[in-house]
PDB file of C-alpha atoms in Angstrom:
ATOM      1  CA  UNK A  11    -119.283 -24.406  34.418  1.00 51.00           C
ATOM      2  CA  UNK A  12    -117.372 -22.529  31.723  1.00 51.00           C
ATOM      3  CA  UNK A  13    -116.763 -24.566  28.590  1.00 51.00           C
ATOM      4  CA  UNK A  14    -113.311 -24.079  27.295  1.00 53.00           C
ATOM      5  CA  UNK A  15    -112.020 -24.972  23.837  1.00 50.00           C
ATOM      6  CA  UNK A  16    -109.468 -27.725  23.255  1.00 49.00           C
ATOM      7  CA  UNK A  17    -106.943 -25.062  22.266  1.00 47.00           C
ATOM      8  CA  UNK A  18    -106.855 -23.845  25.861  1.00 48.00           C
ATOM      9  CA  UNK A  19    -105.145 -27.031  26.990  1.00 49.00           C
ATOM     10  CA  UNK A  20    -102.303 -26.706  24.399  1.00 50.00           C
ATOM     11  CA  UNK A  21     -98.920 -25.437  25.615  1.00 51.00           C
ATOM     12  CA  UNK A  22     -98.609 -21.683  25.589  1.00 49.00           C
ATOM     13  CA  UNK A  23     -96.321 -20.378  22.841  1.00 48.00           C
ATOM     14  CA  UNK A  24     -95.293 -16.740  23.382  1.00 49.00           C
ATOM     15  CA  UNK A  25     -95.598 -14.389  20.452  1.00 46.00           C
ATOM     16  CA  UNK A  26     -92.083 -13.028  20.052  1.00 45.00           C
ATOM     17  CA  UNK A  27     -91.206 -10.482  17.413  1.00 46.00           C
ATOM     18  CA  UNK A  28     -87.568 -10.748  16.535  1.00 44.00           C
ATOM     19  CA  UNK A  29     -85.763  -7.668  15.280  1.00 46.00           C
ATOM     20  CA  UNK A  30     -83.273  -9.644  13.198  1.00 45.00           C
ATOM     21  CA  UNK A  31     -83.112 -13.096  11.686  1.00 46.00           C
ATOM     22  CA  UNK A  32     -79.965 -13.849  13.691  1.00 48.00           C
ATOM     23  CA  UNK A  33     -81.904 -13.511  16.938  1.00 51.00           C
ATOM     24  CA  UNK A  34     -84.533 -15.945  15.745  1.00 49.00           C
ATOM     25  CA  UNK A  35     -81.893 -18.392  14.578  1.00 50.00           C
ATOM     26  CA  UNK A  36     -80.128 -18.230  17.933  1.00 54.00           C
ATOM     27  CA  UNK A  37     -83.432 -18.888  19.719  1.00 51.00           C
ATOM     28  CA  UNK A  38     -84.088 -21.910  17.543  1.00 52.00           C
ATOM     29  CA  UNK A  39     -80.534 -23.200  18.049  1.00 54.00           C
ATOM     30  CA  UNK A  40     -81.064 -23.128  21.847  1.00 56.00           C
ATOM     31  CA  UNK A  41     -84.330 -24.990  21.476  1.00 56.00           C
ATOM     32  CA  UNK A  42     -82.736 -27.676  19.294  1.00 51.00           C
ATOM     33  CA  UNK A  43     -79.798 -28.127  21.656  1.00 52.00           C
ATOM     34  CA  UNK A  44     -82.097 -28.589  24.638  1.00 56.00           C
ATOM     35  CA  UNK A  45     -84.286 -31.058  22.802  1.00 52.00           C
ATOM     36  CA  UNK A  46     -81.482 -33.170  21.339  1.00 48.00           C
ATOM     37  CA  UNK A  47     -79.625 -33.366  24.626  1.00 51.00           C
ATOM     38  CA  UNK A  48     -82.795 -34.596  26.334  1.00 50.00           C
ATOM     39  CA  UNK A  49     -83.298 -37.252  23.632  1.00 51.00           C
ATOM     40  CA  UNK A  50     -79.652 -38.339  23.767  1.00 53.00           C
ATOM     41  CA  UNK A  51     -79.004 -37.289  20.183  1.00 47.00           C
ATOM     42  CA  UNK A  52     -76.456 -34.566  20.750  1.00 43.00           C
ATOM     43  CA  UNK A  53     -73.779 -37.125  21.528  1.00 47.00           C
ATOM     44  CA  UNK A  54     -73.855 -39.049  18.246  1.00 48.00           C
ATOM     45  CA  UNK A  55     -75.857 -36.842  15.889  1.00 48.00           C
ATOM     46  CA  UNK A  56     -78.294 -39.637  14.882  1.00 47.00           C
ATOM     47  CA  UNK A  57     -81.448 -38.220  13.358  1.00 52.00           C
ATOM     48  CA  UNK A  58     -80.303 -34.654  13.949  1.00 51.00           C
ATOM     49  CA  UNK A  59     -81.589 -33.317  10.643  1.00 54.00           C
ATOM     50  CA  UNK A  60     -85.023 -34.799  11.224  1.00 56.00           C
ATOM     51  CA  UNK A  61     -85.165 -33.382  14.754  1.00 50.00           C
ATOM     52  CA  UNK A  62     -84.224 -29.918  13.510  1.00 53.00           C
ATOM     53  CA  UNK A  63     -86.720 -30.004  10.642  1.00 54.00           C
ATOM     54  CA  UNK A  64     -89.516 -31.220  12.911  1.00 56.00           C
ATOM     55  CA  UNK A  65     -88.963 -28.514  15.579  1.00 52.00           C
ATOM     56  CA  UNK A  66     -88.652 -25.759  13.014  1.00 53.00           C
ATOM     57  CA  UNK A  67     -92.044 -26.680  11.590  1.00 52.00           C
ATOM     58  CA  UNK A  68     -93.578 -26.801  15.105  1.00 53.00           C
ATOM     59  CA  UNK A  69     -91.983 -23.694  16.671  1.00 48.00           C
ATOM     60  CA  UNK A  70     -92.321 -21.308  13.747  1.00 47.00           C
ATOM     61  CA  UNK A  71     -94.205 -20.653  10.585  1.00 48.00           C
ATOM     62  CA  UNK A  72     -90.955 -20.748   8.615  1.00 44.00           C
ATOM     63  CA  UNK A  73     -90.438 -23.735   6.385  1.00 43.00           C
ATOM     64  CA  UNK A  74     -87.517 -25.841   7.677  1.00 43.00           C
ATOM     65  CA  UNK A  75     -86.135 -26.583   4.196  1.00 42.00           C
ATOM     66  CA  UNK A  76     -84.801 -23.099   3.383  1.00 41.00           C
ATOM     67  CA  UNK A  77     -83.298 -22.911   6.896  1.00 39.00           C
ATOM     68  CA  UNK A  78     -81.457 -26.217   6.543  1.00 40.00           C
ATOM     69  CA  UNK A  79     -80.300 -25.448   3.026  1.00 39.00           C
ATOM     70  CA  UNK A  80     -78.181 -22.577   4.266  1.00 40.00           C
ATOM     71  CA  UNK A  81     -74.488 -23.590   4.371  1.00 41.00           C
ATOM     72  CA  UNK A  82     -73.920 -22.319   7.912  1.00 40.00           C
ATOM     73  CA  UNK A  83     -76.981 -24.147   9.213  1.00 40.00           C
ATOM     74  CA  UNK A  84     -76.221 -27.519   7.595  1.00 38.00           C
ATOM     75  CA  UNK A  85     -72.559 -27.570   8.621  1.00 39.00           C
ATOM     76  CA  UNK A  86     -71.995 -25.528  11.764  1.00 37.00           C
ATOM     77  CA  UNK A  87     -75.116 -26.769  13.514  1.00 35.00           C
ATOM     78  CA  UNK A  88     -74.203 -30.414  13.063  1.00 36.00           C
ATOM     79  CA  UNK A  89     -70.604 -29.903  14.231  1.00 36.00           C
ATOM     80  CA  UNK A  90     -71.931 -27.882  17.178  1.00 32.00           C
ATOM     81  CA  UNK A  91     -74.211 -30.667  18.367  1.00 34.00           C
ATOM     82  CA  UNK A  92     -71.813 -33.544  17.645  1.00 37.00           C
ATOM     83  CA  UNK A  93     -68.989 -31.889  19.582  1.00 38.00           C
ATOM     84  CA  UNK A  94     -71.156 -31.288  22.646  1.00 37.00           C
ATOM     85  CA  UNK A  95     -69.812 -33.374  25.550  1.00 40.00           C
ATOM     86  CA  UNK A  96     -68.596 -36.021  23.081  1.00 36.00           C
ATOM     87  CA  UNK A  97     -66.056 -38.606  24.240  1.00 36.00           C
ATOM     88  CA  UNK A  98     -66.326 -41.301  21.576  1.00 36.00           C
ATOM     89  CA  UNK A  99     -64.080 -39.358  19.112  1.00 37.00           C
ATOM     90  CA  UNK A 100     -61.033 -39.967  21.272  1.00 39.00           C
ATOM     91  CA  UNK A 101     -61.115 -43.683  20.412  1.00 35.00           C
ATOM     92  CA  UNK A 102     -61.424 -43.133  16.668  1.00 39.00           C
ATOM     93  CA  UNK A 103     -58.248 -43.690  14.657  1.00 42.00           C
ATOM     94  CA  UNK A 104     -56.676 -40.570  13.191  1.00 52.00           C
ATOM     95  CA  UNK A 105     -57.139 -40.051   9.497  1.00 55.00           C
ATOM     96  CA  UNK A 106     -56.475 -37.573   6.695  1.00 57.00           C
ATOM     97  CA  UNK A 107     -59.610 -35.630   7.627  1.00 64.00           C
ATOM     98  CA  UNK A 108     -58.057 -34.798  11.005  1.00 83.00           C
ATOM     99  CA  UNK A 109     -54.863 -33.466   9.399  1.00 89.00           C
ATOM    100  CA  UNK A 110     -56.205 -30.035   8.465  1.00 90.00           C
ATOM    101  CA  UNK A 111     -57.703 -29.509  11.919  1.00 91.00           C
ATOM    102  CA  UNK A 112     -54.459 -30.466  13.585  1.00 92.00           C
ATOM    103  CA  UNK A 113     -52.428 -28.217  11.324  1.00 93.00           C
ATOM    104  CA  UNK A 114     -54.635 -25.226  12.099  1.00 93.00           C
ATOM    105  CA  UNK A 115     -54.457 -25.884  15.809  1.00 93.00           C
ATOM    106  CA  UNK A 116     -50.651 -26.212  15.661  1.00 94.00           C
ATOM    107  CA  UNK A 117     -50.456 -23.041  13.536  1.00 94.00           C
ATOM    108  CA  UNK A 118     -52.436 -21.127  16.165  1.00 94.00           C
ATOM    109  CA  UNK A 119     -50.222 -22.484  18.924  1.00 94.00           C
ATOM    110  CA  UNK A 120     -46.978 -21.661  17.032  1.00 93.00           C
ATOM    111  CA  UNK A 121     -48.125 -18.112  16.525  1.00 95.00           C
ATOM    112  CA  UNK A 122     -48.978 -17.873  20.208  1.00 94.00           C
ATOM    113  CA  UNK A 123     -45.548 -19.065  21.341  1.00 94.00           C
ATOM    114  CA  UNK A 124     -43.820 -17.242  18.451  1.00 92.00           C
ATOM    115  CA  UNK A 125     -42.220 -20.340  16.959  1.00 93.00           C
ATOM    116  CA  UNK A 126     -41.468 -18.892  13.496  1.00 93.00           C
ATOM    117  CA  UNK A 127     -40.013 -22.069  12.018  1.00 93.00           C
ATOM    118  CA  UNK A 128     -43.002 -24.213  12.875  1.00 94.00           C
ATOM    119  CA  UNK A 129     -45.390 -21.446  11.782  1.00 95.00           C
ATOM    120  CA  UNK A 130     -43.762 -21.133   8.344  1.00 95.00           C
ATOM    121  CA  UNK A 131     -43.645 -24.912   7.805  1.00 95.00           C
ATOM    122  CA  UNK A 132     -47.332 -25.340   8.678  1.00 95.00           C
ATOM    123  CA  UNK A 133     -48.384 -22.410   6.504  1.00 94.00           C
ATOM    124  CA  UNK A 134     -46.404 -23.919   3.600  1.00 94.00           C
ATOM    125  CA  UNK A 135     -47.965 -27.342   4.072  1.00 93.00           C
ATOM    126  CA  UNK A 136     -51.464 -25.883   4.295  1.00 93.00           C
ATOM    127  CA  UNK A 137     -50.853 -24.021   1.075  1.00 92.00           C
ATOM    128  CA  UNK A 138     -49.641 -27.186  -0.643  1.00 91.00           C
ATOM    129  CA  UNK A 139     -52.709 -29.069   0.518  1.00 90.00           C
ATOM    130  CA  UNK A 140     -54.990 -26.323  -0.717  1.00 89.00           C
ATOM    131  CA  UNK A 141     -53.268 -26.178  -4.070  1.00 89.00           C
ATOM    132  CA  UNK A 142     -53.570 -29.923  -4.404  1.00 85.00           C
ATOM    133  CA  UNK A 143     -57.351 -29.668  -3.900  1.00 84.00           C
ATOM    134  CA  UNK A 144     -57.698 -27.313  -6.850  1.00 83.00           C
ATOM    135  CA  UNK A 145     -55.086 -29.064  -9.016  1.00 79.00           C
ATOM    136  CA  UNK A 146     -56.205 -31.134 -12.000  1.00 72.00           C
ATOM    137  CA  UNK A 147     -53.860 -33.980 -10.969  1.00 73.00           C
ATOM    138  CA  UNK A 148     -55.086 -34.075  -7.385  1.00 76.00           C
ATOM    139  CA  UNK A 149     -52.746 -35.754  -4.910  1.00 80.00           C
ATOM    140  CA  UNK A 150     -53.606 -37.462  -1.634  1.00 85.00           C
ATOM    141  CA  UNK A 151     -52.821 -35.657   1.592  1.00 88.00           C
ATOM    142  CA  UNK A 152     -50.212 -38.319   2.388  1.00 87.00           C
ATOM    143  CA  UNK A 153     -48.431 -37.748  -0.883  1.00 87.00           C
ATOM    144  CA  UNK A 154     -48.402 -33.961  -0.287  1.00 91.00           C
ATOM    145  CA  UNK A 155     -46.759 -34.443   3.095  1.00 91.00           C
ATOM    146  CA  UNK A 156     -44.196 -36.874   1.658  1.00 89.00           C
ATOM    147  CA  UNK A 157     -43.401 -34.407  -1.160  1.00 90.00           C
ATOM    148  CA  UNK A 158     -42.863 -31.590   1.362  1.00 92.00           C
ATOM    149  CA  UNK A 159     -40.452 -33.804   3.320  1.00 91.00           C
ATOM    150  CA  UNK A 160     -38.618 -34.912   0.171  1.00 89.00           C
ATOM    151  CA  UNK A 161     -38.214 -31.320  -1.038  1.00 91.00           C
ATOM    152  CA  UNK A 162     -36.568 -30.282   2.215  1.00 91.00           C
ATOM    153  CA  UNK A 163     -34.290 -33.342   2.310  1.00 88.00           C
ATOM    154  CA  UNK A 164     -33.050 -32.487  -1.147  1.00 87.00           C
ATOM    155  CA  UNK A 165     -32.463 -28.887  -0.080  1.00 88.00           C
ATOM    156  CA  UNK A 166     -30.569 -30.064   2.989  1.00 86.00           C
ATOM    157  CA  UNK A 167     -28.363 -32.283   0.759  1.00 82.00           C
ATOM    158  CA  UNK A 168     -27.630 -29.475  -1.681  1.00 86.00           C
ATOM    159  CA  UNK A 169     -26.761 -27.021   1.109  1.00 83.00           C
ATOM    160  CA  UNK A 170     -24.332 -29.523   2.578  1.00 79.00           C
ATOM    161  CA  UNK A 171     -22.674 -30.268  -0.753  1.00 77.00           C
ATOM    162  CA  UNK A 172     -22.220 -26.619  -1.673  1.00 80.00           C
ATOM    163  CA  UNK A 173     -18.820 -24.984  -1.494  1.00 81.00           C
ATOM    164  CA  UNK A 174     -18.528 -23.797   1.191  1.00 82.00           C
ATOM    165  CA  UNK A 175     -21.153 -25.916   2.956  1.00 79.00           C
ATOM    166  CA  UNK A 176     -24.150 -23.917   4.211  1.00 86.00           C
ATOM    167  CA  UNK A 177     -24.479 -25.607   7.565  1.00 85.00           C
ATOM    168  CA  UNK A 178     -27.078 -23.190   8.949  1.00 89.00           C
ATOM    169  CA  UNK A 179     -29.405 -23.788   5.949  1.00 90.00           C
ATOM    170  CA  UNK A 180     -28.859 -27.524   6.270  1.00 86.00           C
ATOM    171  CA  UNK A 181     -29.821 -27.432   9.940  1.00 88.00           C
ATOM    172  CA  UNK A 182     -32.956 -25.420   9.186  1.00 92.00           C
ATOM    173  CA  UNK A 183     -34.130 -27.866   6.487  1.00 91.00           C
ATOM    174  CA  UNK A 184     -33.587 -30.853   8.743  1.00 90.00           C
ATOM    175  CA  UNK A 185     -35.504 -29.144  11.516  1.00 92.00           C
ATOM    176  CA  UNK A 186     -38.409 -28.570   9.138  1.00 93.00           C
ATOM    177  CA  UNK A 187     -38.310 -32.254   8.180  1.00 91.00           C
ATOM    178  CA  UNK A 188     -38.750 -33.256  11.790  1.00 92.00           C
ATOM    179  CA  UNK A 189     -41.726 -30.960  12.112  1.00 94.00           C
ATOM    180  CA  UNK A 190     -43.351 -32.482   9.013  1.00 93.00           C
ATOM    181  CA  UNK A 191     -42.671 -36.101  10.011  1.00 90.00           C
ATOM    182  CA  UNK A 192     -45.102 -36.014  12.953  1.00 91.00           C
ATOM    183  CA  UNK A 193     -48.005 -35.454  10.547  1.00 91.00           C
ATOM    184  CA  UNK A 194     -47.320 -38.809   8.900  1.00 87.00           C
ATOM    185  CA  UNK A 195     -48.976 -40.425  11.904  1.00 85.00           C
ATOM    186  CA  UNK A 196     -52.338 -39.365  10.484  1.00 85.00           C
ATOM    187  CA  UNK A 197     -51.982 -42.000   7.776  1.00 79.00           C
ATOM    188  CA  UNK A 198     -52.268 -45.632   8.774  1.00 62.00           C
ATOM    189  CA  UNK A 199     -50.062 -46.815   5.904  1.00 54.00           C
ATOM    190  CA  UNK A 200     -47.203 -44.400   6.501  1.00 48.00           C
ATOM    191  CA  UNK A 201     -45.327 -46.474   9.075  1.00 48.00           C
ATOM    192  CA  UNK A 202     -44.858 -49.551   6.920  1.00 50.00           C
ATOM    193  CA  UNK A 203     -45.272 -48.123   3.425  1.00 53.00           C
ATOM    194  CA  UNK A 204     -42.486 -45.609   3.735  1.00 54.00           C
ATOM    195  CA  UNK A 205     -39.941 -48.299   4.624  1.00 52.00           C
ATOM    196  CA  UNK A 206     -41.011 -50.680   1.850  1.00 61.00           C
ATOM    197  CA  UNK A 207     -41.444 -48.081  -0.961  1.00 71.00           C
ATOM    198  CA  UNK A 208     -37.929 -48.536  -2.259  1.00 71.00           C
ATOM    199  CA  UNK A 209     -38.160 -52.337  -2.245  1.00 71.00           C
ATOM    200  CA  UNK A 210     -41.533 -52.263  -4.013  1.00 77.00           C
ATOM    201  CA  UNK A 211     -40.186 -49.930  -6.713  1.00 81.00           C
ATOM    202  CA  UNK A 212     -37.061 -52.082  -7.279  1.00 80.00           C
ATOM    203  CA  UNK A 213     -39.198 -55.224  -7.576  1.00 81.00           C
ATOM    204  CA  UNK A 214     -41.530 -53.507 -10.051  1.00 84.00           C
ATOM    205  CA  UNK A 215     -38.560 -52.416 -12.220  1.00 84.00           C
ATOM    206  CA  UNK A 216     -37.032 -55.936 -12.249  1.00 83.00           C
ATOM    207  CA  UNK A 217     -40.357 -57.546 -13.100  1.00 83.00           C
ATOM    208  CA  UNK A 218     -40.914 -55.093 -15.955  1.00 86.00           C
ATOM    209  CA  UNK A 219     -37.489 -55.759 -17.386  1.00 84.00           C
ATOM    210  CA  UNK A 220     -38.166 -59.545 -17.377  1.00 81.00           C
ATOM    211  CA  UNK A 221     -41.614 -59.115 -18.938  1.00 85.00           C
ATOM    212  CA  UNK A 222     -40.232 -57.050 -21.804  1.00 84.00           C
ATOM    213  CA  UNK A 223     -37.500 -59.638 -22.325  1.00 81.00           C
ATOM    214  CA  UNK A 224     -34.694 -57.135 -22.222  1.00 78.00           C
ATOM    215  CA  UNK A 225     -31.370 -59.010 -22.208  1.00 73.00           C
ATOM    216  CA  UNK A 226     -28.581 -58.029 -19.759  1.00 70.00           C
ATOM    217  CA  UNK A 227     -26.282 -57.962 -22.793  1.00 75.00           C
ATOM    218  CA  UNK A 228     -28.463 -55.398 -24.603  1.00 78.00           C
ATOM    219  CA  UNK A 229     -26.653 -52.467 -26.160  1.00 84.00           C
ATOM    220  CA  UNK A 230     -26.998 -48.967 -24.809  1.00 83.00           C
ATOM    221  CA  UNK A 231     -29.164 -47.993 -27.806  1.00 86.00           C
ATOM    222  CA  UNK A 232     -31.507 -50.930 -27.133  1.00 85.00           C
ATOM    223  CA  UNK A 233     -31.803 -50.011 -23.508  1.00 84.00           C
ATOM    224  CA  UNK A 234     -32.444 -46.362 -24.431  1.00 87.00           C
ATOM    225  CA  UNK A 235     -35.197 -47.429 -26.826  1.00 88.00           C
ATOM    226  CA  UNK A 236     -36.935 -49.512 -24.177  1.00 88.00           C
ATOM    227  CA  UNK A 237     -36.809 -46.779 -21.534  1.00 88.00           C
ATOM    228  CA  UNK A 238     -40.308 -45.404 -22.252  1.00 89.00           C
ATOM    229  CA  UNK A 239     -41.962 -48.856 -22.221  1.00 89.00           C
ATOM    230  CA  UNK A 240     -40.299 -49.787 -18.983  1.00 89.00           C
ATOM    231  CA  UNK A 241     -41.349 -46.562 -17.259  1.00 90.00           C
ATOM    232  CA  UNK A 242     -44.959 -47.103 -18.362  1.00 89.00           C
ATOM    233  CA  UNK A 243     -44.893 -50.718 -17.183  1.00 89.00           C
ATOM    234  CA  UNK A 244     -43.531 -49.776 -13.762  1.00 89.00           C
ATOM    235  CA  UNK A 245     -46.198 -47.073 -13.358  1.00 87.00           C
ATOM    236  CA  UNK A 246     -48.877 -49.704 -13.850  1.00 87.00           C
ATOM    237  CA  UNK A 247     -47.323 -51.926 -11.146  1.00 84.00           C
ATOM    238  CA  UNK A 248     -46.873 -49.372  -8.351  1.00 82.00           C
ATOM    239  CA  UNK A 249     -49.382 -47.151  -6.559  1.00 73.00           C
ATOM    240  CA  UNK A 250     -49.849 -43.417  -7.011  1.00 68.00           C
ATOM    241  CA  UNK A 251     -47.589 -42.505  -4.078  1.00 69.00           C
ATOM    242  CA  UNK A 252     -44.521 -42.725  -6.326  1.00 77.00           C
ATOM    243  CA  UNK A 253     -43.416 -39.630  -8.226  1.00 80.00           C
ATOM    244  CA  UNK A 254     -42.816 -39.947 -11.922  1.00 84.00           C
ATOM    245  CA  UNK A 255     -39.306 -38.650 -11.384  1.00 84.00           C
ATOM    246  CA  UNK A 256     -38.484 -41.409  -8.872  1.00 84.00           C
ATOM    247  CA  UNK A 257     -39.799 -44.077 -11.222  1.00 87.00           C
ATOM    248  CA  UNK A 258     -37.796 -42.727 -14.160  1.00 87.00           C
ATOM    249  CA  UNK A 259     -34.613 -42.507 -12.055  1.00 86.00           C
ATOM    250  CA  UNK A 260     -35.077 -46.081 -10.790  1.00 85.00           C
ATOM    251  CA  UNK A 261     -35.500 -47.395 -14.362  1.00 86.00           C
ATOM    252  CA  UNK A 262     -32.500 -45.451 -15.624  1.00 86.00           C
ATOM    253  CA  UNK A 263     -30.406 -46.789 -12.778  1.00 83.00           C
ATOM    254  CA  UNK A 264     -31.471 -50.365 -13.485  1.00 82.00           C
ATOM    255  CA  UNK A 265     -30.598 -49.953 -17.198  1.00 82.00           C
ATOM    256  CA  UNK A 266     -27.261 -48.293 -16.429  1.00 80.00           C
ATOM    257  CA  UNK A 267     -28.244 -45.042 -18.128  1.00 80.00           C
ATOM    258  CA  UNK A 268     -27.552 -42.714 -15.169  1.00 68.00           C
TER     259      UNK A 268
END
């Protein structure tokens, strides 16, 4: 009887010489996908990093840490597995993180159907969102969308009040507003907050006037002197979704300085 070593009973691992690192990485990716699907991990991504690290160490002599530290491996691999045959994402509520993905998908579709208006609006909004990310005074995605809508509403008003009225430009701005409004559904607070913003700002202005003890019979000079304190007080009472210009205009209107 021939005595065989214990190594003979181990699974056979072929010696494959890859000509490029991309080929090796693709081979490992296929191994990871097969393993994680069998273990039921591809659906929810639980323990995915540990599975990848463990199989890299087993299937190759390459350390798994440098592989996972690569940006494309740590991001694209996870999104690739988590999106495989996944159905639970449909029940998750939309949020700001989904806005960029939806904008890019709509941009691709608008270019496909040659809808120039929608294409230009989405490009403009994507640019505003990107600029906000790099801006020192970073704004929320919701505030960026509201600002884009407000800018076009003001442009529509100006075009209508011009002499003669520029009806075509007014129609274009209003059409762009309707395109932008659908992206407000990505923010849970947009439905109720947008309607109550004006009431909240008015209440904050009235409360600030009472706290400062400004009399209704105050002279114009006294009201002018208290303008800065009132604006600061109102800013402390409202959230960051209000523009400084809107706050200042509301205070001036309440003081009769408009």
